[in-house]
Tab-separated table of C-alpha atoms and ligand atoms in Angstrom:
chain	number	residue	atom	x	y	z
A	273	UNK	CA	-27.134	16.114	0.169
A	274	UNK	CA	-24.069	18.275	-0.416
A	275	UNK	CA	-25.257	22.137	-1.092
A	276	UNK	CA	-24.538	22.585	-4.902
A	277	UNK	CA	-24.602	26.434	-4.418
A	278	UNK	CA	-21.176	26.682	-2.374
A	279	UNK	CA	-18.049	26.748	-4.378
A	280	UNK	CA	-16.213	24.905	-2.505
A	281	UNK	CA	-15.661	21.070	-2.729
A	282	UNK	CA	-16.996	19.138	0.133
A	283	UNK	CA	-14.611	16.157	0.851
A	284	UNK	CA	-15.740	13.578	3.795
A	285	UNK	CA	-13.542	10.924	5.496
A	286	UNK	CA	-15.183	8.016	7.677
A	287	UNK	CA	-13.274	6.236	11.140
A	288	UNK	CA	-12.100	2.661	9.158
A	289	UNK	CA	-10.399	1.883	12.656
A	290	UNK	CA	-10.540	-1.760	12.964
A	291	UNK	CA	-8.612	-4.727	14.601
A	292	UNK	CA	-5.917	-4.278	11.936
A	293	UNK	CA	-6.676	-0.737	10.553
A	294	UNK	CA	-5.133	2.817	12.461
A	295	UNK	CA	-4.764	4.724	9.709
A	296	UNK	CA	-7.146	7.300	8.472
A	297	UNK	CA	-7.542	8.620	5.469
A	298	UNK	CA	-7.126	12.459	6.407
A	299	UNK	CA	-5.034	13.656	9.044
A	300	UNK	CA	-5.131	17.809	10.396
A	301	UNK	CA	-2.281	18.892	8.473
A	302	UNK	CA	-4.104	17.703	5.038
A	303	UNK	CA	-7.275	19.449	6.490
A	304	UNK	CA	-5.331	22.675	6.420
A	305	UNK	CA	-3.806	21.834	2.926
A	306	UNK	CA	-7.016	20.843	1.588
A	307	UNK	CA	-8.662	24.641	2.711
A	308	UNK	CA	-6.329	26.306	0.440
A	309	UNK	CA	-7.572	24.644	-2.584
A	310	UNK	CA	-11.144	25.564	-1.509
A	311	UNK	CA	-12.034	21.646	-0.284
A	312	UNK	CA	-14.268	21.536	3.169
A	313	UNK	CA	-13.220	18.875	5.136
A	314	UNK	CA	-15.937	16.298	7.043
A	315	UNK	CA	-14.526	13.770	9.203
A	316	UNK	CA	-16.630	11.184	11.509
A	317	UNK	CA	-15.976	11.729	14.875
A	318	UNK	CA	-12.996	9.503	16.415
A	319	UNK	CA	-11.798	8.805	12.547
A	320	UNK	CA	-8.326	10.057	13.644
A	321	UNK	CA	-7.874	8.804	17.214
A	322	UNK	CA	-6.307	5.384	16.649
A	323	UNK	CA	-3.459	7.109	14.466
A	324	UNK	CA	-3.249	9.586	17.356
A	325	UNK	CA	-5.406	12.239	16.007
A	326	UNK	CA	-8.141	14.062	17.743
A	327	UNK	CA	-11.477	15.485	16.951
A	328	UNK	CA	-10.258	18.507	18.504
A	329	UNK	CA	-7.143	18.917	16.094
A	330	UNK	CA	-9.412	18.289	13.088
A	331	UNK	CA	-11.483	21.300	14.582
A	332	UNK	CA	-8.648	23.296	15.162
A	333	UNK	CA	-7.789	23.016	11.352
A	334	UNK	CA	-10.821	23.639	10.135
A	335	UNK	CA	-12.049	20.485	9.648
A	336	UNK	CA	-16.031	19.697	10.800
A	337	UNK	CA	-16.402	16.678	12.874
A	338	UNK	CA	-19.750	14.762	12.276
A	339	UNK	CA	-21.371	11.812	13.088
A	340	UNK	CA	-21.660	9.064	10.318
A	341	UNK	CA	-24.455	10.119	8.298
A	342	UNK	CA	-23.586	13.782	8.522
A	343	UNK	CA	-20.445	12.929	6.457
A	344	UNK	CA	-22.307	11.356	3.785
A	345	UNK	CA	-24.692	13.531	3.531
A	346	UNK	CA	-22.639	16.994	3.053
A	347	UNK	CA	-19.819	15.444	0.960
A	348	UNK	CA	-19.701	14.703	-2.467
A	349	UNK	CA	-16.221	13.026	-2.551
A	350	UNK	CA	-15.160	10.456	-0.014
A	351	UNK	CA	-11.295	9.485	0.759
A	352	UNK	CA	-10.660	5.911	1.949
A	353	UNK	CA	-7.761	3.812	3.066
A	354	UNK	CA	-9.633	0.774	2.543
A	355	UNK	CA	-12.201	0.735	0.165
A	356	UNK	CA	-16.051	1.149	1.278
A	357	UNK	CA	-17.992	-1.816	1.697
A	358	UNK	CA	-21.873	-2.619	0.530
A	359	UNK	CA	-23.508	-0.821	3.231
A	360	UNK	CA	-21.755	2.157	2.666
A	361	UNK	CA	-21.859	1.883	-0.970
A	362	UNK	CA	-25.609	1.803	-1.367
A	363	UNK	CA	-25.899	4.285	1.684
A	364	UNK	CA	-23.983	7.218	-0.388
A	365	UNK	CA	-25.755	9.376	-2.840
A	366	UNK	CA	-25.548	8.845	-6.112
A	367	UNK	CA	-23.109	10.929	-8.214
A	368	UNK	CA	-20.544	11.093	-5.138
A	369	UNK	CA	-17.125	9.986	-5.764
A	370	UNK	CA	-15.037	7.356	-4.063
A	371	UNK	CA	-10.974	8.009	-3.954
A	372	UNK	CA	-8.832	5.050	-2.939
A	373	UNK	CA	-7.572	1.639	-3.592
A	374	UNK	CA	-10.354	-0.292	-4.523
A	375	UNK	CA	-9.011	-3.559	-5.905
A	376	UNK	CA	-9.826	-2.692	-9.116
A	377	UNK	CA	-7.238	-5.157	-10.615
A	378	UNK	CA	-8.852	-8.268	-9.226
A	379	UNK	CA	-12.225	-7.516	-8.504
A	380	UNK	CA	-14.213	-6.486	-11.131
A	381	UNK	CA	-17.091	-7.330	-9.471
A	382	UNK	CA	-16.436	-4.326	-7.051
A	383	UNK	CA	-16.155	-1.901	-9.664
A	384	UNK	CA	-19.539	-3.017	-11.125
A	385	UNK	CA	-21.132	-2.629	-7.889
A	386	UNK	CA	-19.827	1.379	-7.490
A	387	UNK	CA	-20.927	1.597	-10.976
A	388	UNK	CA	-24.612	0.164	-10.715
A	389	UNK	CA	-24.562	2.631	-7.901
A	390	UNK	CA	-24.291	5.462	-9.734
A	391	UNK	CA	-21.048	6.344	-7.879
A	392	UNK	CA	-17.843	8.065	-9.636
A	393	UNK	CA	-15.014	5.601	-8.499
A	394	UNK	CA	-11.157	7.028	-8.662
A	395	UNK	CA	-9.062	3.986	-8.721
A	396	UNK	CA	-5.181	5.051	-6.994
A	397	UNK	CA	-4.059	1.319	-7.982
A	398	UNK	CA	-4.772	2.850	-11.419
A	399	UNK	CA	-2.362	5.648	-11.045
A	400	UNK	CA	0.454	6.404	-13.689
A	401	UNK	CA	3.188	6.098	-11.458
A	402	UNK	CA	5.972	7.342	-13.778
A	403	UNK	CA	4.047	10.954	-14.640
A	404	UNK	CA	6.490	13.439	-12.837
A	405	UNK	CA	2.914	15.059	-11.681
A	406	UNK	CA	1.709	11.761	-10.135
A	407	UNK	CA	4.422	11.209	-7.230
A	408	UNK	CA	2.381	12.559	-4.728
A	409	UNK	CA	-0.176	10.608	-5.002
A	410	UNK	CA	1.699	7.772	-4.870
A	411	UNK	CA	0.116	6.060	-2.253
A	412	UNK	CA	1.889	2.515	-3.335
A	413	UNK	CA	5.139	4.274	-2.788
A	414	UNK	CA	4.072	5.991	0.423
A	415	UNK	CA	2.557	2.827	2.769
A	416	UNK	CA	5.167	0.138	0.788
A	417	UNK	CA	7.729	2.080	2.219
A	418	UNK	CA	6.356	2.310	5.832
A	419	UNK	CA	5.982	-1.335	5.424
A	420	UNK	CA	9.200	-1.925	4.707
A	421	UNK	CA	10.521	0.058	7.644
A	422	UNK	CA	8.508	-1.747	10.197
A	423	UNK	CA	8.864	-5.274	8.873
A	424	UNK	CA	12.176	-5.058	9.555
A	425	UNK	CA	11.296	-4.039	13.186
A	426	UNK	CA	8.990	-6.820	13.399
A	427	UNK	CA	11.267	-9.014	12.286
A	428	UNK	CA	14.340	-8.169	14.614
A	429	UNK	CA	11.806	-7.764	17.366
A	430	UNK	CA	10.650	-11.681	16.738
A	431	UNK	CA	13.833	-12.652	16.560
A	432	UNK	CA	15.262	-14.020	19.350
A	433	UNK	CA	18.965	-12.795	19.008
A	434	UNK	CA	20.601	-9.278	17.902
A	435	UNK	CA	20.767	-7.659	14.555
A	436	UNK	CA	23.841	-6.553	14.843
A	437	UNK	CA	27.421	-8.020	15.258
A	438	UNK	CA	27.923	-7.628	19.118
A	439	UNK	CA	31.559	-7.784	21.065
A	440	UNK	CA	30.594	-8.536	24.702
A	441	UNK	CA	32.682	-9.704	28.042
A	442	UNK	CA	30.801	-13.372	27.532
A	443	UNK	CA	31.745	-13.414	24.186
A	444	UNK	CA	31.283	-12.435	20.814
A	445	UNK	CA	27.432	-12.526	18.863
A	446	UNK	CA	27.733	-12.369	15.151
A	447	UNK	CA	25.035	-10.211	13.098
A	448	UNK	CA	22.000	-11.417	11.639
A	449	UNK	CA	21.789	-12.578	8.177
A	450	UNK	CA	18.597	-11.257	6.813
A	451	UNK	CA	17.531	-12.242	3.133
A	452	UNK	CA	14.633	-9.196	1.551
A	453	UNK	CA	12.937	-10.889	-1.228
A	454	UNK	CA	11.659	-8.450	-3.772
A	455	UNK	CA	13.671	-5.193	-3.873
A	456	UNK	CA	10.726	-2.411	-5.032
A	457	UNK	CA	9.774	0.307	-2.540
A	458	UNK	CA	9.128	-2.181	0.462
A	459	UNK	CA	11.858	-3.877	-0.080
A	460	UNK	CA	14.348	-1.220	-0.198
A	461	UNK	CA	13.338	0.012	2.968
A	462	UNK	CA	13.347	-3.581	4.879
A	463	UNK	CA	17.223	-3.421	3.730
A	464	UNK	CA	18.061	0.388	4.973
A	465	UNK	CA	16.139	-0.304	8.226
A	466	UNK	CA	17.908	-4.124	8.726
A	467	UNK	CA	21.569	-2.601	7.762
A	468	UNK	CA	20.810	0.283	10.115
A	469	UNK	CA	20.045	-2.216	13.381
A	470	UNK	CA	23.164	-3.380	11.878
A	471	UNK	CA	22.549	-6.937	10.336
A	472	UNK	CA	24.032	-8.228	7.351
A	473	UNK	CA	22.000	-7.970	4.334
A	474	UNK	CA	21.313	-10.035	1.001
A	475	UNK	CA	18.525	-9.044	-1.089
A	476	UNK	CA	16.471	-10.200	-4.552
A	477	UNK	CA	14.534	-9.352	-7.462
A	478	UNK	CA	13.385	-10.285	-10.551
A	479	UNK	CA	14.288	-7.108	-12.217
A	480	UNK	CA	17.321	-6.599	-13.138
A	481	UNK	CA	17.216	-2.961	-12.664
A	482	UNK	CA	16.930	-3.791	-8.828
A	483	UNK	CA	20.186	-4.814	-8.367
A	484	UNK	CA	21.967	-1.573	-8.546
A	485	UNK	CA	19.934	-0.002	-6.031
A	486	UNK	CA	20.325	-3.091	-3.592
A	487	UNK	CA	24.094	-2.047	-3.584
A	488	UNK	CA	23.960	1.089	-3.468
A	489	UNK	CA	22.047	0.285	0.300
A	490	UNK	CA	25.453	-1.652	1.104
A	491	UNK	CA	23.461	-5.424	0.721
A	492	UNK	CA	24.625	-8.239	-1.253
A	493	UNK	CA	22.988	-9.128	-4.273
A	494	UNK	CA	21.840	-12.787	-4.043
A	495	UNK	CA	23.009	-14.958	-6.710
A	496	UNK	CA	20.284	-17.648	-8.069
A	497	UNK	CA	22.358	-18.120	-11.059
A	498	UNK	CA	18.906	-18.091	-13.199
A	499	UNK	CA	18.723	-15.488	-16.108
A	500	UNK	CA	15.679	-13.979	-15.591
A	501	UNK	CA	17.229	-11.088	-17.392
A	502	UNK	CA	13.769	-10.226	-19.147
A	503	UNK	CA	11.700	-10.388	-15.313
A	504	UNK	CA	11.021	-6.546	-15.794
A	505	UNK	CA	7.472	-5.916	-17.715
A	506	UNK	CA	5.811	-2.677	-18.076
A	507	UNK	CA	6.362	0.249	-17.215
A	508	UNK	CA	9.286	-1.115	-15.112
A	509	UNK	CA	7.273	-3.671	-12.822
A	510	UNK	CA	8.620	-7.264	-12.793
A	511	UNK	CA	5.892	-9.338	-14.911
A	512	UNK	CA	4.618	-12.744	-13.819
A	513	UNK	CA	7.033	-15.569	-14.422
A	514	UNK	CA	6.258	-18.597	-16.303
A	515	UNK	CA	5.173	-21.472	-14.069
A	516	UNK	CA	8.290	-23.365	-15.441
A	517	UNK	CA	10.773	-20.069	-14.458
A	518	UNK	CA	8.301	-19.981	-11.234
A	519	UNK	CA	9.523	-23.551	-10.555
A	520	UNK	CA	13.114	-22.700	-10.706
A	521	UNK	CA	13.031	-19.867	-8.837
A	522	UNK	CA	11.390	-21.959	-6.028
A	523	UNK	CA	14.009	-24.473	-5.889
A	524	UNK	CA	16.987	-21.665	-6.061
A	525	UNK	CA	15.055	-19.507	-3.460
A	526	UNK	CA	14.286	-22.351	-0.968
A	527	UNK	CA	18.156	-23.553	-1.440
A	528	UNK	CA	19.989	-19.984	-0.756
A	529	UNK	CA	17.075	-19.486	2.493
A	530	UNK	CA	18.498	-22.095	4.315
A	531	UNK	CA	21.341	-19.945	5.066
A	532	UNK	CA	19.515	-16.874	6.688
A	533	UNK	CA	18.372	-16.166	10.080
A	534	UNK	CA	15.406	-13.570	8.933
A	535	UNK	CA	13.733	-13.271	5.754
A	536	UNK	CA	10.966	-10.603	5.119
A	537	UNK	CA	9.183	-11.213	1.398
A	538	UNK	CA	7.714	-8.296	-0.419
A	539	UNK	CA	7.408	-9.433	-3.832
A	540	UNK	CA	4.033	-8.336	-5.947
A	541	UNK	CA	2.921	-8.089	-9.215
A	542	UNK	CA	0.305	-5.668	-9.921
A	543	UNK	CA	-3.043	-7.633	-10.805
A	544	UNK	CA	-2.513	-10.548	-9.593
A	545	UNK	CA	-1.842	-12.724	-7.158
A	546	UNK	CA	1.470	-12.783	-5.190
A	547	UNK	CA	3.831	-15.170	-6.577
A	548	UNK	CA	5.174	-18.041	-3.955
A	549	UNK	CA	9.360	-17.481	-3.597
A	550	UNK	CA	9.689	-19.372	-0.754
A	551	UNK	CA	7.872	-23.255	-0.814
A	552	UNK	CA	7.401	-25.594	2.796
A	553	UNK	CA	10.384	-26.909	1.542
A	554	UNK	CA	12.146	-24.218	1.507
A	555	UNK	CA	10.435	-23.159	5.071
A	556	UNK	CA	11.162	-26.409	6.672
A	557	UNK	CA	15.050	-26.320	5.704
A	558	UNK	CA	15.151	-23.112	7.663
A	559	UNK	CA	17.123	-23.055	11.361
A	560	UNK	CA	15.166	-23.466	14.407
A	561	UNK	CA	14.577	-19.809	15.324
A	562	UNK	CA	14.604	-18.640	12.311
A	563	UNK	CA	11.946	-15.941	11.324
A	564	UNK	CA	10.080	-15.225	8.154
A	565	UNK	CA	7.874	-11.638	7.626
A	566	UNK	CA	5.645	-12.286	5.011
A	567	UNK	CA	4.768	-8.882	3.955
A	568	UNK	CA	2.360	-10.363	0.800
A	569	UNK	CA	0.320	-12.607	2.939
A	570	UNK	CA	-2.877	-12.583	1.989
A	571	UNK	CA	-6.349	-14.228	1.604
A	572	UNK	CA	-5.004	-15.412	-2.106
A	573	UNK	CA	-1.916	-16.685	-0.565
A	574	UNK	CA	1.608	-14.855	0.160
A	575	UNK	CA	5.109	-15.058	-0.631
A	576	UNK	CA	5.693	-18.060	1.652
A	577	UNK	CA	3.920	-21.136	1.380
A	578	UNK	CA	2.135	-21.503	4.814
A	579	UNK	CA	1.712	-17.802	5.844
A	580	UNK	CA	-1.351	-16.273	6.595
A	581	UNK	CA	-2.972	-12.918	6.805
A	582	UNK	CA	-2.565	-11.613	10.190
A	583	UNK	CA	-0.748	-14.623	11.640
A	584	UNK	CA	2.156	-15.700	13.422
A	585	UNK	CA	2.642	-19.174	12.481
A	586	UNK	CA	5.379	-21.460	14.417
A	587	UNK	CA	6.762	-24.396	12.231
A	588	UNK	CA	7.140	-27.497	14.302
A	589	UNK	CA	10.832	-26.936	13.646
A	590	UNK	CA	10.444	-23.747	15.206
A	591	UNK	CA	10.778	-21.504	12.531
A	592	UNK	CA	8.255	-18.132	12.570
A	593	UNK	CA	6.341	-17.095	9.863
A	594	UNK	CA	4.355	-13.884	10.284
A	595	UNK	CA	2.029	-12.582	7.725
A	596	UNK	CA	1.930	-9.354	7.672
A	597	UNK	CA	0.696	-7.106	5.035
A	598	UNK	CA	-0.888	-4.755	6.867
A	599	UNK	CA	2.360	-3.192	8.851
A	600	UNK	CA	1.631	0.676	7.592
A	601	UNK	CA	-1.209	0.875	9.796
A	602	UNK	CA	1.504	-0.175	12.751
A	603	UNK	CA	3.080	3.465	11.657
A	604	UNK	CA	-0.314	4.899	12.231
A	605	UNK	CA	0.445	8.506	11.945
A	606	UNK	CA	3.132	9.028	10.083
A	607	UNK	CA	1.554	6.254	7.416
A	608	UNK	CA	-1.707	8.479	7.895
A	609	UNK	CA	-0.057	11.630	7.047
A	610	UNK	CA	1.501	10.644	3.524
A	611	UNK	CA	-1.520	8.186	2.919
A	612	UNK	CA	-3.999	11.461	3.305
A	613	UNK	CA	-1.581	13.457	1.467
A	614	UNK	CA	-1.789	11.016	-1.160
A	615	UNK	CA	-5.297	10.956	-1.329
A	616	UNK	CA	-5.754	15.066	-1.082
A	617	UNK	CA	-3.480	15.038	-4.189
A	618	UNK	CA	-5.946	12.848	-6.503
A	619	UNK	CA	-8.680	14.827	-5.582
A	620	UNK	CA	-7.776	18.542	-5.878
A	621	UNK	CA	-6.806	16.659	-9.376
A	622	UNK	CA	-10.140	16.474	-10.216
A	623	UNK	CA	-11.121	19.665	-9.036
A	624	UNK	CA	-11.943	21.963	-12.296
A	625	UNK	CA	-13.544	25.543	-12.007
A	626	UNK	CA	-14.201	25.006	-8.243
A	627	UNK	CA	-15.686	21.516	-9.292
A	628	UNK	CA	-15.089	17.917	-9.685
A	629	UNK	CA	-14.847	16.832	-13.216
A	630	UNK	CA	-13.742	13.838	-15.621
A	631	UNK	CA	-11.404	14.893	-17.973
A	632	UNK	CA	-10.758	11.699	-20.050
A	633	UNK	CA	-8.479	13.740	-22.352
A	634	UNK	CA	-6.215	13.458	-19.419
A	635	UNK	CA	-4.021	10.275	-19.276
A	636	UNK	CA	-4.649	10.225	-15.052
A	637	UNK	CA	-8.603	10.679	-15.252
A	638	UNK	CA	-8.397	7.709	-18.056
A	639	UNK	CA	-6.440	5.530	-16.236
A	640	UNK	CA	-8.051	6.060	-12.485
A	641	UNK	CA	-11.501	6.673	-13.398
A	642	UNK	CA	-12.954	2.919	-13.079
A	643	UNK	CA	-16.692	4.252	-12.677
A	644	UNK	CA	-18.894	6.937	-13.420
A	645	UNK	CA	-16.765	7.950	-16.792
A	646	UNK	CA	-18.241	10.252	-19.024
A	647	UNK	CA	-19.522	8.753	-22.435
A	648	UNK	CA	-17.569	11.334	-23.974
A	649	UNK	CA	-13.705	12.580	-23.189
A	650	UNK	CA	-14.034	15.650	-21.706
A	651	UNK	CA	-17.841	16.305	-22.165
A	652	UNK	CA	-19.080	15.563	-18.585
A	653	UNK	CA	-18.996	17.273	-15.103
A	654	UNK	CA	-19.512	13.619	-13.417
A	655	UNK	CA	-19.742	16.008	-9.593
A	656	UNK	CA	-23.366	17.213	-9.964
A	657	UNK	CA	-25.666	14.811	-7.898
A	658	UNK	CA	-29.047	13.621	-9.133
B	821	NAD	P1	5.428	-4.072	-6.138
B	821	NAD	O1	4.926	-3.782	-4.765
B	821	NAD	O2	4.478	-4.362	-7.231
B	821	NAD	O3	6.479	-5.307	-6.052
B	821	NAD	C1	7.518	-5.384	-5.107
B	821	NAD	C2	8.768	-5.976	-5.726
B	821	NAD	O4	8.592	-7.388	-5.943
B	821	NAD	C3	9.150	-5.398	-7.084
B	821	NAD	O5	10.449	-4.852	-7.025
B	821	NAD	C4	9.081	-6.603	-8.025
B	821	NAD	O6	10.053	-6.556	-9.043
B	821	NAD	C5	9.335	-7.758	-7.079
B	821	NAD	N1	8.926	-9.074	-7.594
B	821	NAD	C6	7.785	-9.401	-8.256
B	821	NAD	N2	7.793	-10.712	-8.573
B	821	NAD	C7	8.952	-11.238	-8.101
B	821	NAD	C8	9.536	-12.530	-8.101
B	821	NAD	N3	8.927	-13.545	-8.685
B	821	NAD	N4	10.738	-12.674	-7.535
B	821	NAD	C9	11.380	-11.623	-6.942
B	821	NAD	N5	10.888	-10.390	-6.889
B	821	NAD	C10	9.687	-10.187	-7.468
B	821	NAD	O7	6.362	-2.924	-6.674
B	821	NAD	P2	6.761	-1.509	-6.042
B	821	NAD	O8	7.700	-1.732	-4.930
B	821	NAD	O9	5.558	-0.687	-5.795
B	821	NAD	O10	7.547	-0.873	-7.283
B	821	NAD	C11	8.430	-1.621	-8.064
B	821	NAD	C12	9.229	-0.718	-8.921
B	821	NAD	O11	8.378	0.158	-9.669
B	821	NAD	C13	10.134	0.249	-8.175
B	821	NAD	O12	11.262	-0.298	-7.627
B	821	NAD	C14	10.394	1.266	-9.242
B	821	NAD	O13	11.407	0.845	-10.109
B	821	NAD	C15	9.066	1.306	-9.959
B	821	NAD	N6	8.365	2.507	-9.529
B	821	NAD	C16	8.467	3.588	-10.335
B	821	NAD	C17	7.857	4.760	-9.958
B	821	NAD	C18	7.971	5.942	-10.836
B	821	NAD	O14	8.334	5.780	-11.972
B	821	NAD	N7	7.686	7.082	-10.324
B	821	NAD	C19	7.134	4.859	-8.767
B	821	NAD	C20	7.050	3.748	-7.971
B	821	NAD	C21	7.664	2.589	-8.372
């Protein structure tokens, strides 16, 4: 149990390394950050090595490396890139608090859980992302856009000519033509990083507000000649289309693909599950060689119809499909840094007179405060554990 009497905040950070997962959720430059605002920093011992950072730098900036259950026992908050699972849940004391995306949108169930544990649970899927003083803890913003980067390395890596237009003494090799479905923060970075290996580049979205900022990154605009003029919902994310306007898109989408040598998919709406742009139709008009990054895969189902989590899938025409929603990690520690920066950020937010507190008052602490709230705004310091 975290000692009460210090003023400090006591923040602890666990190794999540996994088969997919480099990235850790506090990095030594946060460490240092973190000191100024009077935070002590736990980490579990090789947390940090798989994004290339080691015990010894943590120690260096101040950070105390621990085993396992020396983290949760002298912390009070806990920083996550994924969110903890059971056993950790029911192993942390009650009244600690849990930063990080926790799939509050789609899994209530979760959320229940953290709150039958007694646990204080800060939601960053939850965050206001248009508040001036929420951008850096934007952690959608911050891994979407090393995603983007590096599926356009994965996809001109897989693909088995060049990106860009090349003259050579045995003859002339025109560029790619790469197709970025879904032009948010992922998106927009697939089409800088493509039209810097020099491919040509057509883009989409739903909202019309994308299609400005898809030409000011010198790509086309693709045409489906729908009017999906109302596909932006609130607070400028697109909203779900109707399964009729779904349809549509479908056939328009898998039409236009045909023409591409790459596509990379990044299309999401918050909440739910991703919608399907591209159909096996559409995948099995595709040339022989072609390659699809399907940067939505997931257990629910991706972008592309076929795709899966993890998964390079070869069409028996040939055609690649790799889903791949986990490409951040791939940018270990770079993706690290901002992630833990990110995460930092939310909690020194809830750091009031040297403790952590709910302020409900506040439009962040009402919207990323999924567990543990106070039963009245304002009324409760939610950090003291029982
Ligand atoms: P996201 O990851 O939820 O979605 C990715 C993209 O997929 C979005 O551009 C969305 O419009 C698109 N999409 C969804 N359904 C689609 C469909 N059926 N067909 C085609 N495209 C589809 O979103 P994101 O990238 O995190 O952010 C999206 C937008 O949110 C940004 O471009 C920006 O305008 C806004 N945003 C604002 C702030 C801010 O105000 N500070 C911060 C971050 C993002």
């Amino acid at each position: 149990m975290a000692d009460q009497s210090q003023a400090s905040v006591a923040y602890g950070v666990f190794n999540e390394t996994s088969e997919h997962e480099k990235r850790v959720a506090l990095t030594p430059e946060i460490v240092t950050r973190l000191k100024k605002s009077g935070v002590r920093c736990l980490i579990e011992k090789g947390a940090g090595d798989a994004a290339l950072f080691s015990d010894e730098d943590y120690e260096k900036a101040g950070a105390q490396v621990v085993d396992r259950q020396a983290v949760i026992d002298g912390a009070q908050a806990f920083g996550f890139v994924d969110r903890p699972d059971a056993a950790l849940i029911d192993a942390l004391p009650k009244g600690s608090w849990v930063i990080g995306m926790l799939g509050s949108f789609t899994d209530q169930a979760y959320v229940d859980s953290l709150q039958a544990h007694g646990l204080v649970a800060v939601a960053i899927e939850k965050l206001p992302r248009q508040l001036s003083s929420a951008q850096s803890m934007d952690e959608m913003t911050s891994q979407n856009s090393v995603m983007g980067y590096k599926a356009a390395l994965v996809a001109a890596n897989a693909y088995g000519s060049f990106f860009p237009m090349m003259t050579t003494a045995a003859g002339t090799i025109r560029p790619a033509k790469v197709l970025v479905l879904g032009a948010g923060i992922a998106g927009l970075q697939a089409i800088a990083t493509a039209r810097r290996l020099g491919a040509v580049v057509t883009a989409y979205d739903v909202r019309p507000a994308s299609k400005n900022e898809v030409l000011s990154l010198g790509a086309k605009f693709l045409d489906l000649g729908l009017d999906f003029s109302k596909g932006q919902g609130e607070g400028g994310y697109a909203r779900a289309l109707t399964p009729e306007e779904q349809a549509q898109q479908q056939a328009a989408v898998d039409a236009k693909a045909a023409g591409f040598d790459v596509i990379i998919t990044t299309a999401k709406v918050p909440g739910r599950k991703p919608p399907v742009l591209l159909t096996k139709a559409g995948v099995d008009g595709l040339k022989r060689g072609a390659v699809v990054v399907d940067c939505a895969a997931s257990d629910l189902g991706g972008n592309v119809e076929g795709s899966a989590p993890e998964q390079t899938i070869v069409t028996a025409n040939g055609v690649q499909i790799i889903g791949a929603p986990t490409l951040s990690s791939e940018v270990a520690t770079t993706a690290s840094n901002l992630l833990a920066r990110n995460v930092a950020d939310v909690l020194v937010h809830y750091i009031r007179d040297g403790k952590l507190a709910v302020d409900l008052s506040e439009e962040l602490d009402d919207k990323m405060v999924v567990a543990g709230r106070p039963a009245e705004p304002a009324s409760a310091d939610a950090a003291s554990k029982e």
